[in-house]
CSV table of C-alpha atoms in Angstrom, one decimal:
chain,number,residue,atom,x,y,z
L,1231,MET,CA,-0.3,0.0,-0.1
L,1232,SER,CA,1.2,3.5,-0.5
L,1233,LYS,CA,2.1,6.2,1.5
L,1234,ILE,CA,0.0,8.9,0.5
L,1235,LEU,CA,-0.1,12.8,1.6
L,1236,VAL,CA,-3.3,14.8,0.8
L,1237,PHE,CA,-3.1,18.5,0.5
L,1238,SER,CA,-6.0,20.7,2.1
L,1239,PRO,CA,-8.7,17.9,3.5
L,1240,GLY,CA,-12.1,20.2,3.4
L,1241,TYR,CA,-14.9,18.5,3.1
L,1242,LEU,CA,-13.9,16.3,-0.2
L,1243,GLY,CA,-10.4,15.9,1.0
L,1244,THR,CA,-11.3,14.5,4.3
L,1245,ARG,CA,-13.9,12.0,2.6
L,1246,MET,CA,-11.3,10.9,0.5
L,1247,THR,CA,-8.5,10.5,3.3
L,1248,ASN,CA,-10.8,8.4,5.3
L,1249,ALA,CA,-11.4,6.2,2.2
L,1250,LEU,CA,-7.8,5.7,1.4
L,1251,VAL,CA,-7.0,5.0,5.2
L,1252,ALA,CA,-9.9,2.3,5.1
L,1253,ALA,CA,-8.6,0.9,1.5
L,1254,GLY,CA,-5.2,0.4,3.8
L,1255,HIS,CA,-2.9,3.2,3.1
L,1256,ASN,CA,-0.7,5.0,5.2
L,1257,VAL,CA,-2.2,8.8,4.6
L,1258,SER,CA,-1.0,12.1,6.4
L,1259,THR,CA,-2.9,15.6,5.8
L,1260,VAL,CA,-1.7,18.9,5.4
L,1261,ARG,CA,-2.9,22.3,5.4
L,1262,VAL,CA,-0.2,24.9,3.3
L,1263,GLU,CA,-0.6,27.4,1.1
L,1264,ILE,CA,0.1,25.5,-2.7
L,1265,THR,CA,1.1,28.6,-3.7
L,1266,ASP,CA,4.4,28.8,-1.8
L,1267,LEU,CA,6.5,26.1,-3.5
L,1268,ALA,CA,9.1,26.5,-0.5
L,1269,ALA,CA,6.5,25.7,1.6
L,1270,VAL,CA,5.1,22.6,-0.5
L,1271,ARG,CA,8.5,21.4,-1.3
L,1272,GLN,CA,8.9,21.4,3.2
L,1273,ALA,CA,5.8,19.3,3.1
L,1274,LEU,CA,7.0,16.7,0.2
L,1275,ASP,CA,10.3,16.3,2.1
L,1276,GLU,CA,8.8,16.0,5.8
L,1277,PHE,CA,6.4,13.1,5.0
L,1278,LYS,CA,8.4,11.4,1.8
L,1279,PRO,CA,5.1,10.3,0.6
L,1280,GLU,CA,4.5,7.8,-2.8
L,1281,ALA,CA,1.7,9.4,-3.9
L,1282,VAL,CA,-0.5,13.1,-3.7
L,1283,LEU,CA,-3.8,13.9,-4.2
L,1284,ASN,CA,-4.7,17.7,-4.4
L,1285,CYS,CA,-8.1,18.8,-2.7
L,1286,ALA,CA,-7.3,22.3,-2.5
L,1287,GLY,CA,-8.6,25.3,-4.5
L,1288,VAL,CA,-11.2,27.7,-4.2
L,1289,LYS,CA,-15.1,27.7,-5.4
L,1290,GLY,CA,-15.9,30.9,-3.5
L,1291,THR,CA,-18.8,31.8,-0.4
L,1292,PRO,CA,-21.7,32.0,-1.2
L,1293,ASN,CA,-21.3,30.1,-4.6
L,1294,VAL,CA,-18.7,30.4,-7.3
L,1295,ASP,CA,-20.1,33.7,-8.7
L,1296,TRP,CA,-17.2,35.3,-5.9
L,1297,CYS,CA,-15.0,34.2,-8.4
L,1298,GLU,CA,-16.1,36.5,-10.8
L,1299,THR,CA,-15.0,39.5,-8.4
L,1300,HIS,CA,-11.6,37.7,-6.8
L,1301,GLN,CA,-10.4,36.9,-10.4
L,1302,ILE,CA,-6.6,36.6,-9.0
L,1303,GLU,CA,-7.2,34.7,-5.9
L,1304,THR,CA,-9.0,32.0,-8.3
L,1305,MET,CA,-6.3,31.9,-10.5
L,1306,ARG,CA,-3.9,31.6,-7.8
L,1307,SER,CA,-5.3,28.7,-5.8
L,1308,ASN,CA,-6.6,26.9,-8.9
L,1309,THR,CA,-4.1,27.1,-11.4
L,1310,ILE,CA,-1.0,28.2,-10.0
L,1311,GLY,CA,-1.3,26.2,-6.7
L,1312,PRO,CA,-1.6,22.7,-8.2
L,1313,LEU,CA,1.1,23.6,-11.0
L,1314,ILE,CA,3.6,24.3,-8.2
L,1315,LEU,CA,2.2,21.1,-6.5
L,1316,ALA,CA,3.0,19.0,-9.6
L,1317,GLN,CA,6.4,20.9,-10.1
L,1318,ALA,CA,7.5,19.8,-6.3
L,1319,CYS,CA,6.3,16.1,-6.9
L,1320,GLY,CA,8.1,15.6,-10.6
L,1321,GLU,CA,11.0,17.0,-8.9
L,1322,ARG,CA,11.0,13.8,-6.5
L,1323,GLY,CA,9.2,11.4,-8.7
L,1324,ILE,CA,5.9,11.3,-6.6
L,1325,HIS,CA,3.0,10.4,-8.8
L,1326,PHE,CA,0.1,13.6,-8.4
L,1327,THR,CA,-3.7,13.5,-8.5
L,1328,HIS,CA,-5.5,16.6,-8.7
L,1329,LEU,CA,-9.4,17.0,-8.4
L,1330,GLY,CA,-10.4,18.9,-11.2
L,1331,SER,CA,-14.5,20.0,-12.5
L,1332,GLY,CA,-16.1,18.1,-15.0
L,1333,CYS,CA,-18.1,21.8,-15.1
L,1334,VAL,CA,-15.7,22.9,-18.1
L,1335,PHE,CA,-17.8,22.0,-20.3
L,1336,TYR,CA,-20.8,24.0,-21.4
L,1337,GLY,CA,-24.4,22.9,-23.1
L,1338,PRO,CA,-24.3,19.6,-25.5
L,1339,SER,CA,-20.9,18.1,-26.8
L,1340,PRO,CA,-19.7,17.3,-30.6
L,1341,ASP,CA,-20.3,13.1,-29.0
L,1342,PRO,CA,-24.5,12.5,-28.9
L,1343,LYS,CA,-22.8,10.4,-26.1
L,1344,GLY,CA,-21.4,13.1,-24.0
L,1345,TRP,CA,-18.1,14.7,-23.8
L,1346,ARG,CA,-15.1,13.1,-23.4
L,1347,GLU,CA,-11.7,13.8,-21.6
L,1348,ASP,CA,-9.9,14.3,-24.7
L,1349,ASP,CA,-12.2,17.2,-25.9
L,1350,TYR,CA,-11.4,20.6,-25.8
L,1351,ALA,CA,-13.8,22.3,-23.2
L,1352,ASN,CA,-15.7,25.6,-23.3
L,1353,PRO,CA,-15.3,27.2,-19.8
L,1354,SER,CA,-17.3,30.8,-19.3
L,1355,ALA,CA,-17.3,31.3,-15.8
L,1356,MET,CA,-14.1,32.2,-13.6
L,1357,TYR,CA,-14.3,29.5,-11.6
L,1358,THR,CA,-14.2,26.7,-14.3
L,1359,ARG,CA,-11.7,28.9,-16.6
L,1360,SER,CA,-9.2,28.7,-13.6
L,1361,LYS,CA,-9.7,24.8,-13.4
L,1362,TYR,CA,-9.5,24.1,-17.1
L,1363,ALA,CA,-6.5,26.5,-17.2
L,1364,ALA,CA,-4.6,24.1,-15.1
L,1365,ASP,CA,-5.9,20.9,-16.6
L,1366,LEU,CA,-4.2,22.2,-19.8
L,1367,ILE,CA,-1.0,22.6,-18.2
L,1368,LEU,CA,-1.4,19.5,-15.7
L,1369,THR,CA,-2.0,16.9,-18.7
L,1370,ARG,CA,1.4,17.6,-20.1
L,1371,PHE,CA,3.5,16.6,-17.0
L,1372,PRO,CA,4.4,13.0,-16.5
L,1373,ASN,CA,3.1,11.0,-13.6
L,1374,VAL,CA,0.3,13.3,-13.0
L,1375,ALA,CA,-3.9,12.4,-12.8
L,1376,VAL,CA,-6.6,14.5,-13.0
L,1377,VAL,CA,-9.8,13.3,-12.0
L,1378,ARG,CA,-12.6,15.2,-13.0
L,1379,LEU,CA,-15.7,15.5,-10.8
L,1380,ARG,CA,-19.2,17.7,-10.7
L,1381,MET,CA,-22.0,18.3,-8.8
L,1382,PRO,CA,-21.3,15.8,-5.8
L,1383,ILE,CA,-23.5,14.0,-4.8
L,1384,ASP,CA,-23.0,12.5,-1.1
L,1385,ASP,CA,-24.7,10.8,1.7
L,1386,VAL,CA,-23.3,12.9,4.5
L,1387,PRO,CA,-25.1,16.1,4.8
L,1388,ASN,CA,-22.7,18.7,3.6
L,1389,PRO,CA,-23.2,22.4,2.3
L,1390,GLY,CA,-21.1,21.1,-1.0
L,1391,ASN,CA,-23.6,18.6,-1.2
L,1392,LEU,CA,-25.8,18.9,-4.1
L,1393,ILE,CA,-28.6,17.3,-2.2
L,1394,ASP,CA,-28.3,20.4,0.2
L,1395,LYS,CA,-27.7,22.7,-1.5
L,1396,LEU,CA,-30.8,21.7,-4.1
L,1397,ALA,CA,-32.8,21.3,-1.1
L,1398,SER,CA,-32.3,24.5,0.5
L,1399,PHE,CA,-33.3,26.3,-3.1
L,1400,PRO,CA,-37.0,27.8,-3.1
L,1401,LYS,CA,-36.5,28.3,-7.2
L,1402,ILE,CA,-34.7,24.8,-9.2
L,1403,ILE,CA,-34.0,24.2,-12.4
L,1404,ASP,CA,-34.7,21.5,-14.2
L,1405,VAL,CA,-32.0,20.1,-16.4
L,1406,GLU,CA,-30.2,17.0,-17.2
L,1407,ASN,CA,-26.7,16.9,-15.9
L,1408,SER,CA,-23.7,14.2,-15.3
L,1409,VAL,CA,-23.1,14.1,-12.0
L,1410,THR,CA,-20.7,12.6,-9.3
L,1411,ALA,CA,-21.7,9.8,-6.6
L,1412,VAL,CA,-19.0,10.9,-3.8
L,1413,GLU,CA,-18.9,7.0,-2.7
L,1414,ASP,CA,-18.0,6.0,-6.2
L,1415,LEU,CA,-15.5,9.1,-6.5
L,1416,VAL,CA,-13.8,7.6,-3.5
L,1417,GLN,CA,-13.2,4.0,-5.4
L,1418,VAL,CA,-12.1,6.3,-8.2
L,1419,ILE,CA,-9.4,8.0,-6.6
L,1420,ILE,CA,-8.5,4.7,-4.7
L,1421,GLY,CA,-7.7,3.0,-8.1
L,1422,VAL,CA,-6.1,5.9,-9.6
L,1423,ILE,CA,-3.6,6.0,-7.1
L,1424,GLU,CA,-3.0,2.8,-6.9
L,1425,LYS,CA,-2.6,1.9,-10.8
L,1426,ARG,CA,-0.4,5.4,-11.2
L,1427,GLY,CA,-3.0,6.5,-13.8
L,1428,THR,CA,-2.0,9.6,-15.6
L,1429,GLY,CA,-3.9,11.9,-17.6
L,1430,VAL,CA,-7.4,13.1,-17.3
L,1431,PHE,CA,-10.2,11.2,-15.8
L,1432,HIS,CA,-13.6,11.6,-15.6
L,1433,ALA,CA,-15.4,10.6,-12.5
L,1434,LEU,CA,-18.9,10.6,-13.7
L,1435,ASN,CA,-21.6,8.1,-13.1
L,1436,ASP,CA,-23.2,6.0,-15.9
L,1437,GLY,CA,-26.2,8.0,-17.0
L,1438,VAL,CA,-27.6,11.4,-16.9
L,1439,MET,CA,-29.9,12.9,-13.5
L,1440,ARG,CA,-32.3,15.6,-13.9
L,1441,HIS,CA,-32.6,17.8,-10.6
L,1442,ARG,CA,-36.6,16.8,-10.6
L,1443,ASP,CA,-35.4,13.0,-10.2
L,1444,LEU,CA,-32.9,13.8,-6.6
L,1445,ILE,CA,-35.9,16.7,-5.4
L,1446,ALA,CA,-38.6,13.2,-6.0
L,1447,LEU,CA,-36.4,11.0,-3.9
L,1448,TYR,CA,-35.6,13.4,-1.5
L,1449,GLU,CA,-39.3,14.3,-0.6
L,1450,GLU,CA,-39.9,10.6,-0.6
L,1451,LEU,CA,-37.0,9.5,1.7
L,1452,VAL,CA,-36.2,12.2,3.9
L,1453,ASP,CA,-38.7,15.3,3.5
L,1454,PRO,CA,-42.3,14.6,2.3
L,1455,THR,CA,-43.1,18.5,3.1
L,1456,HIS,CA,-40.4,19.8,1.1
L,1457,THR,CA,-41.6,22.4,-1.7
L,1458,ASN,CA,-40.1,24.3,-4.4
L,1459,GLU,CA,-40.8,26.2,-7.6
L,1460,TRP,CA,-39.4,24.9,-10.7
L,1461,ILE,CA,-38.3,27.8,-13.2
L,1462,SER,CA,-36.3,27.6,-16.5
L,1463,THR,CA,-32.6,28.3,-17.2
L,1464,ASP,CA,-33.4,31.7,-18.3
L,1465,GLN,CA,-35.2,32.9,-15.5
L,1466,LEU,CA,-32.3,31.8,-13.2
L,1467,MET,CA,-30.3,34.8,-14.9
L,1468,ALA,CA,-33.5,37.0,-15.2
L,1469,LEU,CA,-34.4,37.0,-11.6
L,1470,GLY,CA,-30.8,37.9,-10.5
L,1471,LEU,CA,-30.0,34.4,-8.7
L,1472,VAL,CA,-26.9,34.0,-10.1
L,1473,ASP,CA,-24.2,36.4,-12.1
L,1474,LYS,CA,-22.8,33.7,-14.9
L,1475,THR,CA,-24.6,31.1,-16.2
L,1476,ARG,CA,-23.7,27.6,-14.8
L,1477,SER,CA,-22.5,24.5,-16.6
L,1478,ASN,CA,-25.3,22.1,-18.0
L,1479,CYS,CA,-23.7,19.0,-19.7
L,1480,ILE,CA,-23.4,15.3,-20.2
L,1481,VAL,CA,-20.3,14.0,-19.9
L,1482,GLN,CA,-18.7,10.3,-20.8
L,1483,ASN,CA,-16.1,8.6,-18.4
L,1484,THR,CA,-14.1,6.4,-20.8
L,1485,ARG,CA,-11.0,6.2,-19.7
L,1486,LEU,CA,-12.0,4.5,-16.3
L,1487,LYS,CA,-12.3,1.4,-17.8
L,1488,GLU,CA,-9.2,1.5,-19.3
L,1489,TYR,CA,-7.9,0.9,-15.6
L,1490,GLY,CA,-10.6,-1.5,-15.0
L,1491,ILE,CA,-12.6,1.5,-12.6
L,1492,THR,CA,-16.3,1.5,-12.6
L,1493,MET,CA,-19.0,3.5,-11.4
L,1494,ARG,CA,-22.5,2.9,-10.5
L,1495,PRO,CA,-25.2,3.9,-13.2
L,1496,ILE,CA,-26.5,7.1,-11.4
L,1497,GLN,CA,-30.3,6.0,-10.9
L,1498,VAL,CA,-28.6,3.2,-8.4
L,1499,ALA,CA,-26.2,5.1,-7.2
L,1500,LEU,CA,-28.5,8.2,-6.2
L,1501,ARG,CA,-31.2,5.7,-4.8
L,1502,ASP,CA,-28.7,4.5,-2.2
L,1503,CYS,CA,-27.1,7.6,-1.2
L,1504,MET,CA,-30.4,9.0,-0.5
L,1505,GLU,CA,-31.4,6.4,1.6
L,1506,LYS,CA,-28.4,6.8,3.1
L,1507,TYR,CA,-28.3,10.2,3.6
L,1508,ALA,CA,-32.1,10.1,5.2
L,1509,LYS,CA,-31.1,7.6,8.1
L,1510,ALA,CA,-28.1,10.0,8.6
L,1511,VAL,CA,-30.6,13.2,8.6
L,1512,LYS,CA,-32.7,11.1,11.0
L,1513,SER,CA,-29.8,9.9,13.1
L,1514,SER,CA,-28.7,13.6,13.8
L,1515,ALA,CA,-32.1,14.9,14.8
L,1516,LYS,CA,-32.3,12.4,17.6
């Protein structure tokens, strides 16, 4: 098993860390400024990992619109930081896995099955531009993997969980999307690190999900009293609920299969996740 160092273990970083430990890996976590090359080198030399997982980055508060007015901070954290980590890992022959974003794609893809890992993205918002800028360079480095996820669905209540987000919105758009079940993402990360995968991997569950599907399960299993208003994507902007258009897209995960890594169909993963989420909510209410 590998000795792995996880940078900036926030919500997803903590979930990945716990899963890697459960899988038998020797895992340490560190919080340093990833744009500080000296600090990154010191952390690597202190822990001497065989593999590094980067979960650091900014999305903004209360949402990614923050990135539009904090462009330098966004670029430093989401673009420059990962490149510095890749540089320091490359100097030491350490495998580097970076959590990227599948939200770099907007709209329908050239392939009716969805956007592929080798497709050129078309990001619009500052957040997605900063994530894709890192991808373009990281994919030229040897010994580096970029694992893209989007709209994570988790059985653990958290502000970053799509279930919590949608359930809190009084007005919701109903669109088709590729999404990531965190339980499956955990297995993807473990597989990519153990197999020392390189290049871009789409960690998106097979199939598509509508927001209406998620809310219907939420009302069935978690809160039968929940209500919301359904609106169009045009209304989302017109009502001033967002400053920039959001990414809505269908994405393929073809490269995972090259490494023998699979993800469940989203409808299976979604129900399983919501059942566990409901139990977690009921348990916390006692």
